[in-house]
CSV table of C-alpha atoms and ligand atoms in Angstrom, one decimal:
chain,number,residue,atom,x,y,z
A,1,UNK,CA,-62.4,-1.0,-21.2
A,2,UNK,CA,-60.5,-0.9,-24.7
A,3,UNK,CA,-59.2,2.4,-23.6
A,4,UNK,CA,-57.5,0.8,-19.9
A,5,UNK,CA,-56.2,-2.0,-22.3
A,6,UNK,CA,-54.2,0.3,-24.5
A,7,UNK,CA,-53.1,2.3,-21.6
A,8,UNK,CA,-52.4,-1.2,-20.2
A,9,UNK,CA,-50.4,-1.9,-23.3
A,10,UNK,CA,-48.5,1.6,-23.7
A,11,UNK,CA,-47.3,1.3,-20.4
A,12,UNK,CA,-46.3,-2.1,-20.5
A,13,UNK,CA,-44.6,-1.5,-23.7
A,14,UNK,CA,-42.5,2.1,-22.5
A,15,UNK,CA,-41.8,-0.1,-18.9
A,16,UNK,CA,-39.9,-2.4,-21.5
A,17,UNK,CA,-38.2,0.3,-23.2
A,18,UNK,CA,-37.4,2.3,-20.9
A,19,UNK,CA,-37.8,0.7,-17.4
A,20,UNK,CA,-35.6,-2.3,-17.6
A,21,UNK,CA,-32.7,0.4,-18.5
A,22,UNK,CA,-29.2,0.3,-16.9
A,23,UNK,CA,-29.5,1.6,-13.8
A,24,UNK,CA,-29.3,5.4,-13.8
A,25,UNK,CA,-26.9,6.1,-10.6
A,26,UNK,CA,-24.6,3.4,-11.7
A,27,UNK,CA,-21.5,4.1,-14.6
A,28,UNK,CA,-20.3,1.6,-16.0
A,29,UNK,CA,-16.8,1.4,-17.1
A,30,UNK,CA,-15.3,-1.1,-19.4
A,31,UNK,CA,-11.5,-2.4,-19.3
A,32,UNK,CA,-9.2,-5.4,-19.9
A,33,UNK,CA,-7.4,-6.0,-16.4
A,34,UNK,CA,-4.1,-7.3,-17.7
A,35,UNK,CA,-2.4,-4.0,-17.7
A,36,UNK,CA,-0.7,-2.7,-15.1
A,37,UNK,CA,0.2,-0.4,-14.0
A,38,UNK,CA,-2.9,1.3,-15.9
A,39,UNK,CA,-5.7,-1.8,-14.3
A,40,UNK,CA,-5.0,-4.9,-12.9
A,41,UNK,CA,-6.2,-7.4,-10.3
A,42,UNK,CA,-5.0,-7.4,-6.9
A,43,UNK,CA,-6.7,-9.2,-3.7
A,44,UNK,CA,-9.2,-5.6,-3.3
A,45,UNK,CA,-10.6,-6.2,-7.6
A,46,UNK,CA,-9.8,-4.4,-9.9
A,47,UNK,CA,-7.4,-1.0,-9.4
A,48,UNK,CA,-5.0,0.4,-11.3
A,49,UNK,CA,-4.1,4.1,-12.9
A,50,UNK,CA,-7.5,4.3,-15.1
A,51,UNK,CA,-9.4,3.0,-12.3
A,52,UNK,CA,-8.6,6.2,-10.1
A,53,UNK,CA,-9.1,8.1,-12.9
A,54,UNK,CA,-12.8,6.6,-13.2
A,55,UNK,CA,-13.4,6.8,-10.0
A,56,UNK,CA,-12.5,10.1,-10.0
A,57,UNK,CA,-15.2,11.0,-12.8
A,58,UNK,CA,-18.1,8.8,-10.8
A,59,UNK,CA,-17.3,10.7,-7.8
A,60,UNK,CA,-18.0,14.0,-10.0
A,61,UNK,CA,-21.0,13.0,-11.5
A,62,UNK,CA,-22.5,11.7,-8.2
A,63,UNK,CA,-22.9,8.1,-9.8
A,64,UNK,CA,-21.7,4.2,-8.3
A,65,UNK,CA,-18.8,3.1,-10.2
A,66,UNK,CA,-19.0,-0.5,-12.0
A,67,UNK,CA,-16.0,-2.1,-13.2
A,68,UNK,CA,-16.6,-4.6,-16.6
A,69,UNK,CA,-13.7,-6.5,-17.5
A,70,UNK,CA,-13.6,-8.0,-21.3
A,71,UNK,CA,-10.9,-8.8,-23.9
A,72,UNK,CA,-9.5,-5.8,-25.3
A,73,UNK,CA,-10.9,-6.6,-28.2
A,74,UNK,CA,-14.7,-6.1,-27.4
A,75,UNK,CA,-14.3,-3.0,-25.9
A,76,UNK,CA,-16.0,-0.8,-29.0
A,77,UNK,CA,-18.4,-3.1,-28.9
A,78,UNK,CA,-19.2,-2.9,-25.3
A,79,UNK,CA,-19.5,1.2,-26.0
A,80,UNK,CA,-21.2,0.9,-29.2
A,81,UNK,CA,-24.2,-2.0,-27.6
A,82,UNK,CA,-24.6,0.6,-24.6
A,83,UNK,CA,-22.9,-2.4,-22.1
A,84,UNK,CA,-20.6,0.1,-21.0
A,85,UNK,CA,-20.4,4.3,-20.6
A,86,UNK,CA,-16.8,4.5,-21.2
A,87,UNK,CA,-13.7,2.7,-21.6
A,88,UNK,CA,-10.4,3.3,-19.8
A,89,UNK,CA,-7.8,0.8,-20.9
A,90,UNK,CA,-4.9,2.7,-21.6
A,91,UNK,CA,-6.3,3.0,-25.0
A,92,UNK,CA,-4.8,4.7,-27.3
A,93,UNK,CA,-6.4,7.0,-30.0
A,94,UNK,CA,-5.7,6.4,-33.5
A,95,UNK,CA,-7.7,7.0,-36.9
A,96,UNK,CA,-9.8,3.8,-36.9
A,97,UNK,CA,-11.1,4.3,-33.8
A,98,UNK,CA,-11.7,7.6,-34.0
A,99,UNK,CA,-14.4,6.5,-36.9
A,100,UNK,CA,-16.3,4.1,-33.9
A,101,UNK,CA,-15.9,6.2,-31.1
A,102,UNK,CA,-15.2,9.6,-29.3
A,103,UNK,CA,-12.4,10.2,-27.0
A,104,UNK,CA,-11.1,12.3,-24.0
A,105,UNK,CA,-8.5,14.6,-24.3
A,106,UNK,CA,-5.2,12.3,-23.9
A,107,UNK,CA,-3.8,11.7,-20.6
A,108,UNK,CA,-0.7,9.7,-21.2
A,109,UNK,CA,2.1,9.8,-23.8
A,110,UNK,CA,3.5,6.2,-24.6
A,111,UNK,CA,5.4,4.4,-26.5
A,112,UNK,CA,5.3,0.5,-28.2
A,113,UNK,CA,8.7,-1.3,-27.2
A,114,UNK,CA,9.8,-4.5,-27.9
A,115,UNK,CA,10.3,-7.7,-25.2
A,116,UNK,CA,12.1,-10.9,-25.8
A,117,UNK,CA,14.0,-13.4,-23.8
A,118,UNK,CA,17.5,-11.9,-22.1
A,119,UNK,CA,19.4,-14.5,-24.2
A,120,UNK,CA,17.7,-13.4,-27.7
A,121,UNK,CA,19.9,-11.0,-29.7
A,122,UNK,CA,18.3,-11.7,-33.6
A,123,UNK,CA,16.5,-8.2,-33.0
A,124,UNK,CA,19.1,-5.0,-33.3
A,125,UNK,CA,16.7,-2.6,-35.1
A,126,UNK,CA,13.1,-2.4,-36.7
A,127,UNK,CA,13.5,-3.6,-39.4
A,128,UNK,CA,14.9,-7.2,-37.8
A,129,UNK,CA,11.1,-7.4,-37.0
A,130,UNK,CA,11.0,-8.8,-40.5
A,131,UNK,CA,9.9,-12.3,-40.7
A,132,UNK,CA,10.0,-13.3,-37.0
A,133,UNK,CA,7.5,-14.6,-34.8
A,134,UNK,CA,5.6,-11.5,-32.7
A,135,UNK,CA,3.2,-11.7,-30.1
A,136,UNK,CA,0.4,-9.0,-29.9
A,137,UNK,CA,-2.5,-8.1,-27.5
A,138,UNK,CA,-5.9,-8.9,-30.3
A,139,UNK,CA,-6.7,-5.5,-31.7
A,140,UNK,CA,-4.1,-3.1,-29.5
A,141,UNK,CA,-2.0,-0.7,-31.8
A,142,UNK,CA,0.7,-3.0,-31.9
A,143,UNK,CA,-1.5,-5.5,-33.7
A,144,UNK,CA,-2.5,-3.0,-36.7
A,145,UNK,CA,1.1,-2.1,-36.5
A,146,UNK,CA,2.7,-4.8,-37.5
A,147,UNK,CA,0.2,-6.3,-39.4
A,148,UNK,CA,0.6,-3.1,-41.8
A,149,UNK,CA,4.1,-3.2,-41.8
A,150,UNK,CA,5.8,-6.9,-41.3
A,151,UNK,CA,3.6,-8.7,-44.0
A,152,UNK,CA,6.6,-11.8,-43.8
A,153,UNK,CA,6.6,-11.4,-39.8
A,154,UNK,CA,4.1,-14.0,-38.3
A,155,UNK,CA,2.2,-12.8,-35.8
A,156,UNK,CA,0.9,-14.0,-32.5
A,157,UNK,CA,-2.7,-12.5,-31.5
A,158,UNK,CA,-3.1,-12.8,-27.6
A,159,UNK,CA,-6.1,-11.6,-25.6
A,160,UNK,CA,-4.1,-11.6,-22.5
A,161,UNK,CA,-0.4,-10.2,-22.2
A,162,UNK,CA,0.9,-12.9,-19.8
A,163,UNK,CA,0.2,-15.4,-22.9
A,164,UNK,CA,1.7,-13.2,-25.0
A,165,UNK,CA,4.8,-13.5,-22.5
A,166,UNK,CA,4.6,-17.1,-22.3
A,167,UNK,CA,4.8,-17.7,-25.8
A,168,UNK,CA,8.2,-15.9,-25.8
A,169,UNK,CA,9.2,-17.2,-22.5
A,170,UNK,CA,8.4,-20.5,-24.0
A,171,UNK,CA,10.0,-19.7,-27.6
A,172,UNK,CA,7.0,-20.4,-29.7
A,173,UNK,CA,7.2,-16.5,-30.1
A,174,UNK,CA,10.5,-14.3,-30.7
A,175,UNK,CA,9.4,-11.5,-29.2
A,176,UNK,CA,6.1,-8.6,-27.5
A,177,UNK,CA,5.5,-5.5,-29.0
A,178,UNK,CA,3.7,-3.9,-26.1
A,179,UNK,CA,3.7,-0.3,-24.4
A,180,UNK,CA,6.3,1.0,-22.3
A,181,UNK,CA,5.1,0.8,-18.4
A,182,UNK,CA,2.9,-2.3,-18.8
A,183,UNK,CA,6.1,-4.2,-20.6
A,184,UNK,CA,8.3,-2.8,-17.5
A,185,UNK,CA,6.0,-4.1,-15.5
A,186,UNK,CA,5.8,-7.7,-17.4
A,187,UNK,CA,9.6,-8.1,-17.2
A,188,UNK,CA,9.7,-7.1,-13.6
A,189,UNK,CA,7.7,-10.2,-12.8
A,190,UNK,CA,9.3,-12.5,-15.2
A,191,UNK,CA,12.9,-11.9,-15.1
A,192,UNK,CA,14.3,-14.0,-18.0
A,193,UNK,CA,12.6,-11.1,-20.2
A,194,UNK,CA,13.7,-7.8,-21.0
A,195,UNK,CA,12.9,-4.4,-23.4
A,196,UNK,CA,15.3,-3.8,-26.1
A,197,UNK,CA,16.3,-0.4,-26.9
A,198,UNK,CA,14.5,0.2,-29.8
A,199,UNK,CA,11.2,2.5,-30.4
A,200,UNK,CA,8.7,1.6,-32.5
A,201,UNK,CA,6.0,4.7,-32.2
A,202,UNK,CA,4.4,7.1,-29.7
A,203,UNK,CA,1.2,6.8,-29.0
A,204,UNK,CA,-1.2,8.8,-26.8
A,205,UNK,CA,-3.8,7.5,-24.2
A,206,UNK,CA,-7.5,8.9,-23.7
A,207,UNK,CA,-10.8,7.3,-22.4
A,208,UNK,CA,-13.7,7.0,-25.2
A,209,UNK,CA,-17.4,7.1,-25.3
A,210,UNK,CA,-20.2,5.9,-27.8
A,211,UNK,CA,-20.2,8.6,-30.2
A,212,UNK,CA,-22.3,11.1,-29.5
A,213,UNK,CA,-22.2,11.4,-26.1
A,214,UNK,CA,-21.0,14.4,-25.7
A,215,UNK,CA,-22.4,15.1,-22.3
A,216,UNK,CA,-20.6,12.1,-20.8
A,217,UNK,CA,-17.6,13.3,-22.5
A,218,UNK,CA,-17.6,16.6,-21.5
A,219,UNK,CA,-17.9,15.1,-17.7
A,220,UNK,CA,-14.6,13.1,-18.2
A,221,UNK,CA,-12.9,15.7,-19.8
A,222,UNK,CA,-13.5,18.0,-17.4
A,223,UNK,CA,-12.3,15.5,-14.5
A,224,UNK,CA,-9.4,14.5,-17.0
A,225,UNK,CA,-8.1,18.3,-17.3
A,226,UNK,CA,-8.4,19.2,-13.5
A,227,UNK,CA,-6.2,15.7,-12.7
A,228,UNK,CA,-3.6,16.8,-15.2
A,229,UNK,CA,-3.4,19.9,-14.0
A,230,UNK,CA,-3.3,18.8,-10.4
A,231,UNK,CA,-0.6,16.0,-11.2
A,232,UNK,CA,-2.5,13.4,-10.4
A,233,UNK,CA,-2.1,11.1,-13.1
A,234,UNK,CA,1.4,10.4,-12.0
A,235,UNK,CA,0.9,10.5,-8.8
A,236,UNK,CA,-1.4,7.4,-9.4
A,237,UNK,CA,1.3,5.9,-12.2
A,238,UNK,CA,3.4,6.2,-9.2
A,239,UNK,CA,1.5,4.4,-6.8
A,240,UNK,CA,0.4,1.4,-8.8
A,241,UNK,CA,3.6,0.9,-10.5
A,242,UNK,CA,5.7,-1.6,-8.5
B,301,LIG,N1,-2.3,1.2,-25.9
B,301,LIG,C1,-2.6,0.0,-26.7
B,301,LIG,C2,-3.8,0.2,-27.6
B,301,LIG,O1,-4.6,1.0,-27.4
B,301,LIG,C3,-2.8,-1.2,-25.8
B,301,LIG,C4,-3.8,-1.1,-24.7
B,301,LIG,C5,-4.1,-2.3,-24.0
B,301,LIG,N2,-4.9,-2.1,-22.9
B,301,LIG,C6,-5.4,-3.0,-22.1
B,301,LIG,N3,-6.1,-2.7,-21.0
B,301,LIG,N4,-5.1,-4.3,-22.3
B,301,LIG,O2,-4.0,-0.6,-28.5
């Protein structure tokens, strides 16, 4: 009797551990859908450049693909707390990061650029940045950017980039330091803003992983390198940029 119990116990206790686990044919991928063209929300959910590209990778590994969408800010977390396999999010691979998680080889080059209102001209070079008002995605590049280098600038921390382009529409903000294609698409569809000629830095894109998981990474990478090669990743740029 003693002996069924513990059995009773043991399994009960490994069920819990290990039963109640995310669902093995499922992969979970982690974003914030505010950047097109890399994901976005249109009437089908959630597509975009990085969505093809994930699909692409559940397709080779024979698993569902799910679609989490958080602030931009959470996504370590998401990795780190096992909520998510991987994030896609046009996320770009700097120093810090690399100490929280692994990442892809890179499959975009970009750059940060600057958006402010057609009629603004205080802003001619980088160093104008100095002591204005900037709007930032919460803990994107730009962010750390400017927080390291325009200590009088006051900065705007926005989880989503259509606040961000409100608050300069609005003039509670003099300008968005942003990348390249997502601020092209932001001033398509709000045409009293525009991108000044003036690079900040280039950055590079990849998809990252809790560290150590090299298996999983070893998946996407393999997917990655095959859709460079094949073109693909403008081909999709192409297609979801408007
Ligand atoms: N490339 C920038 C970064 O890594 C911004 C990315 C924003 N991506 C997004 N899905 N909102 O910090």
């Amino acid at each position: 009797m003693k002996k069924l119990f513990k059995l009773f116990i043991i399994c009960s206790v490994s069920f819990l551990l290990f039963g109640c686990n995310k669902d093995d044919n499922k992969l979970v991928m982690v974003t914030e859908a505010g950047f097109a063209p890399y994901e976005y929300r249109d009437s089908s959910g959630i597509v975009g450049v990085d969505v093809d590209i994930a699909r692409e990778i559940a397709a080779a590994m024979g698993k569902e693909l799910e679609i989490k969408d958080v602030a931009f800010d959470s996504l370590i977390n998401e990795l780190n707390s096992g909520k998510a396999d991987f994030a896609a999010a046009g996320m770009s691979i700097n120093e810090e990061r690399k100490k929280e998680v692994d990442f892809s080889i890179e499959y975009v080059s970009s750059k940060q650029v600057v958006v402010v209102r057609k009629d603004y001209n205080k802003i001619k070079n980088i160093n104008d940045l100095n002591g204005k008002t900037i709007s930032v995605q919460l803990g994107s590049v730009a962010d750390t950017y400017v927080t390291k280098n325009f200590k009088n600038s006051k900065i705007v921390r926005q989880k989503k980039f259509l606040s961000a382009a409100e608050d300069v529409k609005a003039k509670k903000s003099e300008c968005i330091i942003m990348d390249e294609l997502p601020a092209k698409e932001l001033v398509k569809n709000n045409s009293e803003l525009t991108i000044l000629k003036i690079e900040l830095f280039t950055d590079k894109y990849a998809i990252a992983v809790k560290k150590g998981n090299t298996e999983l990474l070893n998946k996407i990478n393999e997917v990655l390198e095959k859709l460079i090669e094949e073109g693909k990743i403008e081909e999709f740029v192409i297609n979801h940029s408007s």
